[in-house]
GROMACS .gro file of C-alpha atoms in nm:
model
  255
    1MET     CA    1   1.852  -3.539   1.684
    2SER     CA    2   1.600  -3.590   1.402
    3PRO     CA    3   1.234  -3.521   1.484
    4ASN     CA    4   1.017  -3.830   1.516
    5GLN     CA    5   0.649  -3.889   1.469
    6GLY     CA    6   0.569  -3.821   1.831
    7SER     CA    7   0.741  -3.483   1.846
    8SER     CA    8   0.649  -3.155   1.685
    9VAL     CA    9   0.856  -3.016   1.400
   10PRO     CA   10   1.085  -2.741   1.540
   11SER     CA   11   0.994  -2.391   1.422
   12GLU     CA   12   1.314  -2.341   1.224
   13HIS     CA   13   1.223  -2.643   1.008
   14GLU     CA   14   0.869  -2.533   0.929
   15THR     CA   15   0.941  -2.362   0.598
   16VAL     CA   16   1.074  -2.672   0.420
   17GLY     CA   17   0.741  -2.743   0.247
   18ALA     CA   18   0.695  -2.386   0.127
   19TYR     CA   19   1.055  -2.381   0.007
   20ALA     CA   20   0.998  -2.703  -0.188
   21LEU     CA   21   0.700  -2.539  -0.361
   22GLY     CA   22   0.898  -2.224  -0.439
   23ILE     CA   23   0.644  -1.991  -0.273
   24LEU     CA   24   0.879  -1.818  -0.028
   25ASP     CA   25   0.976  -1.462  -0.107
   26ASP     CA   26   1.343  -1.381  -0.168
   27ALA     CA   27   1.421  -1.289   0.194
   28GLU     CA   28   1.246  -1.598   0.333
   29ALA     CA   29   1.417  -1.828   0.080
   30THR     CA   30   1.759  -1.681   0.160
   31ALA     CA   31   1.704  -1.728   0.534
   32PHE     CA   32   1.591  -2.088   0.486
   33GLU     CA   33   1.888  -2.171   0.261
   34ALA     CA   34   2.123  -2.043   0.532
   35HIS     CA   35   1.948  -2.276   0.779
   36LEU     CA   36   1.947  -2.563   0.528
   37ALA     CA   37   2.327  -2.551   0.491
   38GLY     CA   38   2.369  -2.682   0.845
   39CYS     CA   39   2.054  -2.891   0.894
   40GLU     CA   40   2.062  -3.257   0.787
   41TRP     CA   41   1.696  -3.307   0.881
   42CYS     CA   42   1.574  -3.032   0.646
   43ALA     CA   43   1.800  -3.157   0.368
   44GLN     CA   44   1.654  -3.507   0.410
   45GLN     CA   45   1.295  -3.376   0.411
   46LEU     CA   46   1.366  -3.166   0.103
   47ASP     CA   47   1.486  -3.480  -0.079
   48GLU     CA   48   1.174  -3.670   0.027
   49LEU     CA   49   0.951  -3.387  -0.096
   50ALA     CA   50   1.097  -3.395  -0.446
   51GLY     CA   51   0.808  -3.445  -0.689
   52MET     CA   52   0.541  -3.370  -0.426
   53GLU     CA   53   0.486  -3.005  -0.526
   54PRO     CA   54   0.165  -3.052  -0.732
   55MET     CA   55   0.011  -3.274  -0.466
   56LEU     CA   56   0.093  -3.039  -0.178
   57ALA     CA   57  -0.034  -2.741  -0.377
   58ALA     CA   58  -0.361  -2.919  -0.452
   59LEU     CA   59  -0.404  -3.019  -0.087
   60ALA     CA   60  -0.342  -2.663   0.027
   61ASP     CA   61  -0.632  -2.549  -0.191
   62LEU     CA   62  -0.880  -2.805  -0.055
   63PRO     CA   63  -1.174  -2.645   0.133
   64GLY     CA   64  -1.145  -2.689   0.507
   65SER     CA   65  -0.844  -2.828   0.688
   66GLY     CA   66  -0.888  -3.102   0.946
   67SER     CA   67  -0.856  -3.407   0.726
   68THR     CA   68  -0.552  -3.488   0.516
   69PRO     CA   69  -0.582  -3.761   0.251
   70ALA     CA   70  -0.344  -4.052   0.291
   71ILE     CA   71  -0.104  -3.922   0.031
   72GLY     CA   72   0.189  -4.103   0.191
   73ASP     CA   73   0.067  -4.434   0.045
   74SER     CA   74   0.109  -4.301  -0.308
   75LEU     CA   75   0.464  -4.174  -0.265
   76SER     CA   76   0.787  -4.363  -0.302
   77ALA     CA   77   0.927  -4.158  -0.012
   78LYS     CA   78   0.684  -4.168   0.279
   79PRO     CA   79   0.706  -3.878   0.527
   80SER     CA   80   0.523  -3.931   0.855
   81PRO     CA   81   0.147  -3.844   0.862
   82ARG     CA   82   0.215  -3.577   1.123
   83LEU     CA   83   0.479  -3.417   0.901
   84VAL     CA   84   0.248  -3.430   0.599
   85GLU     CA   85  -0.026  -3.251   0.795
   86LYS     CA   86   0.216  -2.983   0.912
   87LEU     CA   87   0.350  -2.936   0.560
   88VAL     CA   88   0.002  -2.902   0.412
   89ASP     CA   89  -0.096  -2.649   0.682
   90GLU     CA   90   0.226  -2.459   0.627
   91VAL     CA   91   0.183  -2.448   0.249
   92ALA     CA   92  -0.180  -2.334   0.283
   93GLU     CA   93  -0.074  -2.051   0.516
   94LYS     CA   94   0.211  -1.941   0.289
   95ARG     CA   95  -0.020  -1.942  -0.012
   96ALA     CA   96  -0.274  -1.735   0.183
   97GLN     CA   97   0.000  -1.485   0.275
   98LYS     CA   98   0.102  -1.466  -0.088
   99ARG     CA   99  -0.258  -1.402  -0.195
  100ARG     CA  100  -0.289  -1.128   0.068
  101ARG     CA  101   0.031  -0.964  -0.055
  102SER     CA  102  -0.098  -0.980  -0.412
  103PHE     CA  103  -0.429  -0.826  -0.304
  104TYR     CA  104  -0.257  -0.533  -0.133
  105MET     CA  105  -0.041  -0.473  -0.441
  106ILE     CA  106  -0.351  -0.479  -0.666
  107ALA     CA  107  -0.534  -0.240  -0.432
  108ALA     CA  108  -0.241   0.002  -0.437
  109ALA     CA  109  -0.226  -0.019  -0.816
  110ALA     CA  110  -0.600   0.047  -0.837
  111ALA     CA  111  -0.561   0.357  -0.620
  112LEU     CA  112  -0.291   0.486  -0.853
  113ILE     CA  113  -0.511   0.417  -1.156
  114ILE     CA  114  -0.800   0.613  -1.001
  115ALA     CA  115  -0.586   0.911  -0.904
  116GLY     CA  116  -0.380   0.863  -1.216
  117PRO     CA  117  -0.062   1.061  -1.248
  118LEU     CA  118  -0.228   1.342  -1.054
  119ALA     CA  119  -0.100   1.224  -0.720
  120ALA     CA  120   0.255   1.193  -0.843
  121ILE     CA  121   0.479   1.472  -0.720
  122ALA     CA  122   0.844   1.459  -0.820
  123VAL     CA  123   1.069   1.513  -0.519
  124ASN     CA  124   1.448   1.518  -0.550
  125SER     CA  125   1.627   1.475  -0.218
  126GLY     CA  126   1.914   1.714  -0.152
  127SER     CA  127   2.232   1.653   0.042
  128SER     CA  128   2.098   1.854   0.334
  129GLY     CA  129   1.798   1.622   0.372
  130GLY     CA  130   1.560   1.868   0.209
  131GLY     CA  131   1.370   1.825  -0.113
  132GLN     CA  132   1.279   2.009  -0.428
  133VAL     CA  133   0.932   1.984  -0.576
  134THR     CA  134   0.959   1.990  -0.953
  135ALA     CA  135   0.696   2.029  -1.222
  136SER     CA  136   0.469   1.727  -1.208
  137SER     CA  137   0.190   1.581  -1.413
  138ALA     CA  138  -0.044   1.699  -1.136
  139GLN     CA  139   0.066   2.058  -1.197
  140THR     CA  140   0.030   2.013  -1.574
  141THR     CA  141  -0.323   1.877  -1.532
  142PHE     CA  142  -0.411   2.156  -1.288
  143GLU     CA  143  -0.300   2.424  -1.531
  144ALA     CA  144  -0.517   2.273  -1.806
  145MET     CA  145  -0.832   2.263  -1.592
  146ALA     CA  146  -1.092   2.530  -1.669
  147ASP     CA  147  -1.299   2.489  -1.351
  148LYS     CA  148  -1.101   2.622  -1.053
  149LYS     CA  149  -1.212   2.756  -0.715
  150SER     CA  150  -0.983   2.944  -0.473
  151ALA     CA  151  -0.982   3.066  -0.114
  152THR     CA  152  -0.742   3.202   0.150
  153ASP     CA  153  -0.812   3.153   0.518
  154PRO     CA  154  -0.781   3.484   0.709
  155SER     CA  155  -0.654   3.308   1.020
  156SER     CA  156  -0.410   3.047   0.890
  157GLN     CA  157  -0.321   3.246   0.575
  158VAL     CA  158  -0.315   2.918   0.386
  159SER     CA  159  -0.426   2.954   0.022
  160ALA     CA  160  -0.582   2.674  -0.181
  161THR     CA  161  -0.710   2.641  -0.535
  162VAL     CA  162  -0.897   2.328  -0.640
  163GLY     CA  163  -0.924   2.240  -1.007
  164MET     CA  164  -1.209   2.007  -1.101
  165GLN     CA  165  -1.301   1.797  -1.402
  166GLN     CA  166  -1.611   1.581  -1.432
  167LYS     CA  167  -1.559   1.216  -1.521
  168ASP     CA  168  -1.800   0.931  -1.586
  169TRP     CA  169  -1.711   0.793  -1.244
  170GLY     CA  170  -1.727   1.126  -1.053
  171THR     CA  171  -1.482   1.415  -1.013
  172GLN     CA  172  -1.111   1.438  -1.077
  173ALA     CA  173  -0.950   1.714  -0.869
  174VAL     CA  174  -0.609   1.873  -0.834
  175LEU     CA  175  -0.515   2.091  -0.538
  176GLU     CA  176  -0.269   2.380  -0.549
  177LEU     CA  177  -0.161   2.464  -0.194
  178LYS     CA  178   0.030   2.776  -0.092
  179ASN     CA  179   0.161   2.935   0.229
  180ALA     CA  180   0.143   2.605   0.415
  181LYS     CA  181   0.413   2.585   0.684
  182GLY     CA  182   0.532   2.251   0.815
  183PRO     CA  183   0.568   2.012   0.966
  184LEU     CA  184   0.209   1.903   0.908
  185LYS     CA  185   0.009   1.607   0.783
  186CYS     CA  186  -0.299   1.716   0.588
  187SER     CA  187  -0.591   1.586   0.387
  188LEU     CA  188  -0.807   1.721   0.106
  189VAL     CA  189  -1.166   1.651   0.212
  190LEU     CA  190  -1.467   1.682  -0.018
  191VAL     CA  191  -1.793   1.776   0.153
  192ALA     CA  192  -2.097   1.687  -0.056
  193LYS     CA  193  -2.427   1.874  -0.057
  194ASN     CA  194  -2.586   1.578   0.120
  195GLY     CA  195  -2.337   1.617   0.406
  196GLN     CA  196  -2.112   1.323   0.323
  197ARG     CA  197  -1.737   1.374   0.365
  198VAL     CA  198  -1.478   1.200   0.146
  199THR     CA  199  -1.100   1.220   0.186
  200MET     CA  200  -0.964   1.266  -0.167
  201SER     CA  201  -0.593   1.260  -0.080
  202SER     CA  202  -0.345   1.320   0.201
  203TRP     CA  203   0.018   1.432   0.229
  204SER     CA  204   0.290   1.563   0.458
  205VAL     CA  205   0.409   1.924   0.461
  206PRO     CA  206   0.786   1.926   0.527
  207ASN     CA  207   0.955   2.169   0.763
  208TRP     CA  208   1.027   2.418   0.485
  209GLY     CA  209   0.662   2.428   0.376
  210TYR     CA  210   0.493   2.482   0.041
  211GLY     CA  211   0.430   2.805  -0.149
  212ILE     CA  212   0.593   3.034   0.110
  213PRO     CA  213   0.625   3.374  -0.070
  214ASN     CA  214   0.931   3.507   0.116
  215ALA     CA  215   1.108   3.174   0.164
  216LYS     CA  216   1.486   3.158   0.133
  217THR     CA  217   1.487   2.839  -0.074
  218GLU     CA  218   1.329   2.761  -0.408
  219GLU     CA  219   1.172   2.438  -0.283
  220ALA     CA  220   0.987   2.627  -0.010
  221LYS     CA  221   0.858   2.884  -0.260
  222LYS     CA  222   0.699   2.623  -0.484
  223PRO     CA  223   0.331   2.533  -0.425
  224LEU     CA  224   0.221   2.177  -0.369
  225TYR     CA  225   0.020   2.012  -0.647
  226ILE     CA  226  -0.159   1.693  -0.556
  227GLY     CA  227  -0.449   1.508  -0.714
  228GLY     CA  228  -0.748   1.319  -0.585
  229ALA     CA  229  -1.071   1.161  -0.697
  230ALA     CA  230  -1.423   1.106  -0.564
  231ALA     CA  231  -1.747   0.946  -0.680
  232PHE     CA  232  -1.946   1.271  -0.652
  233LYS     CA  233  -2.015   1.483  -0.963
  234PRO     CA  234  -1.906   1.851  -0.946
  235ASN     CA  235  -2.267   1.969  -0.906
  236GLU     CA  236  -2.301   1.744  -0.600
  237ILE     CA  237  -2.008   1.905  -0.418
  238ASP     CA  238  -2.064   2.180  -0.160
  239HIS     CA  239  -1.704   2.262  -0.069
  240PHE     CA  240  -1.353   2.133  -0.007
  241GLU     CA  241  -1.156   2.150   0.319
  242ILE     CA  242  -0.784   2.127   0.387
  243VAL     CA  243  -0.758   1.979   0.735
  244THR     CA  244  -0.471   1.854   0.949
  245PHE     CA  245  -0.468   1.501   1.088
  246GLU     CA  246  -0.547   1.658   1.425
  247GLY     CA  247  -0.873   1.796   1.281
  248LYS     CA  248  -0.777   2.162   1.238
  249LYS     CA  249  -0.924   2.320   0.925
  250LEU     CA  250  -0.661   2.526   0.744
  251VAL     CA  251  -0.878   2.657   0.462
  252GLN     CA  252  -1.216   2.596   0.300
  253VAL     CA  253  -1.281   2.626  -0.073
  254ASP     CA  254  -1.642   2.659  -0.186
  255ALA     CA  255  -1.731   2.465  -0.498
   0.00000   0.00000   0.00000
């Protein structure tokens, strides 16, 4: 039975307006098209919405929501006022979701720009489910850095070397980590002279570990190289810590 003005639009029909505007993602559009194939009501509403896209888009951008202009009077096909309100609300929400997705993508891209290629570590999965860490741009940058500080913790036996390079915006760093046995989740934490702590990067240590001297596999023998960045200048840094997500300090490297 077709919905009428006194009834609410069923949930499976509520994406018709967003579909008409073309703002659904691929998965949402595919799901709606599957529904549309067997729904006469949605097909009818889609026909009525033809040519409404600019008006719905403009309404979705209006500040505040609570009053919908009488757009039905200006259309040759006149959907019910209740339907128009629901469509405008739906389009506004879908557009907001799209903006949020775009923001998250931009934020992720900005993080990559800050860390640059330093945080990129090439990992090739093997048939056994393991991985092989190959030479990366982080390793190349590390090897070119002149300012490096190293330490080995007598308890954990984890060894770390931090390469540093001053930038206009702060400090670019690359960590070389050895004798780290997994599975672990760790972070590189900068501790400034004023006491502030900044997490520069984080990663997982697989079961086979990184930089294990007597390991049986080549991937386990290779150190981990991973980059990070912080707003502090090198002369403002007191030390670096490699800590697990549980708060255990594996090694400290004085700057």
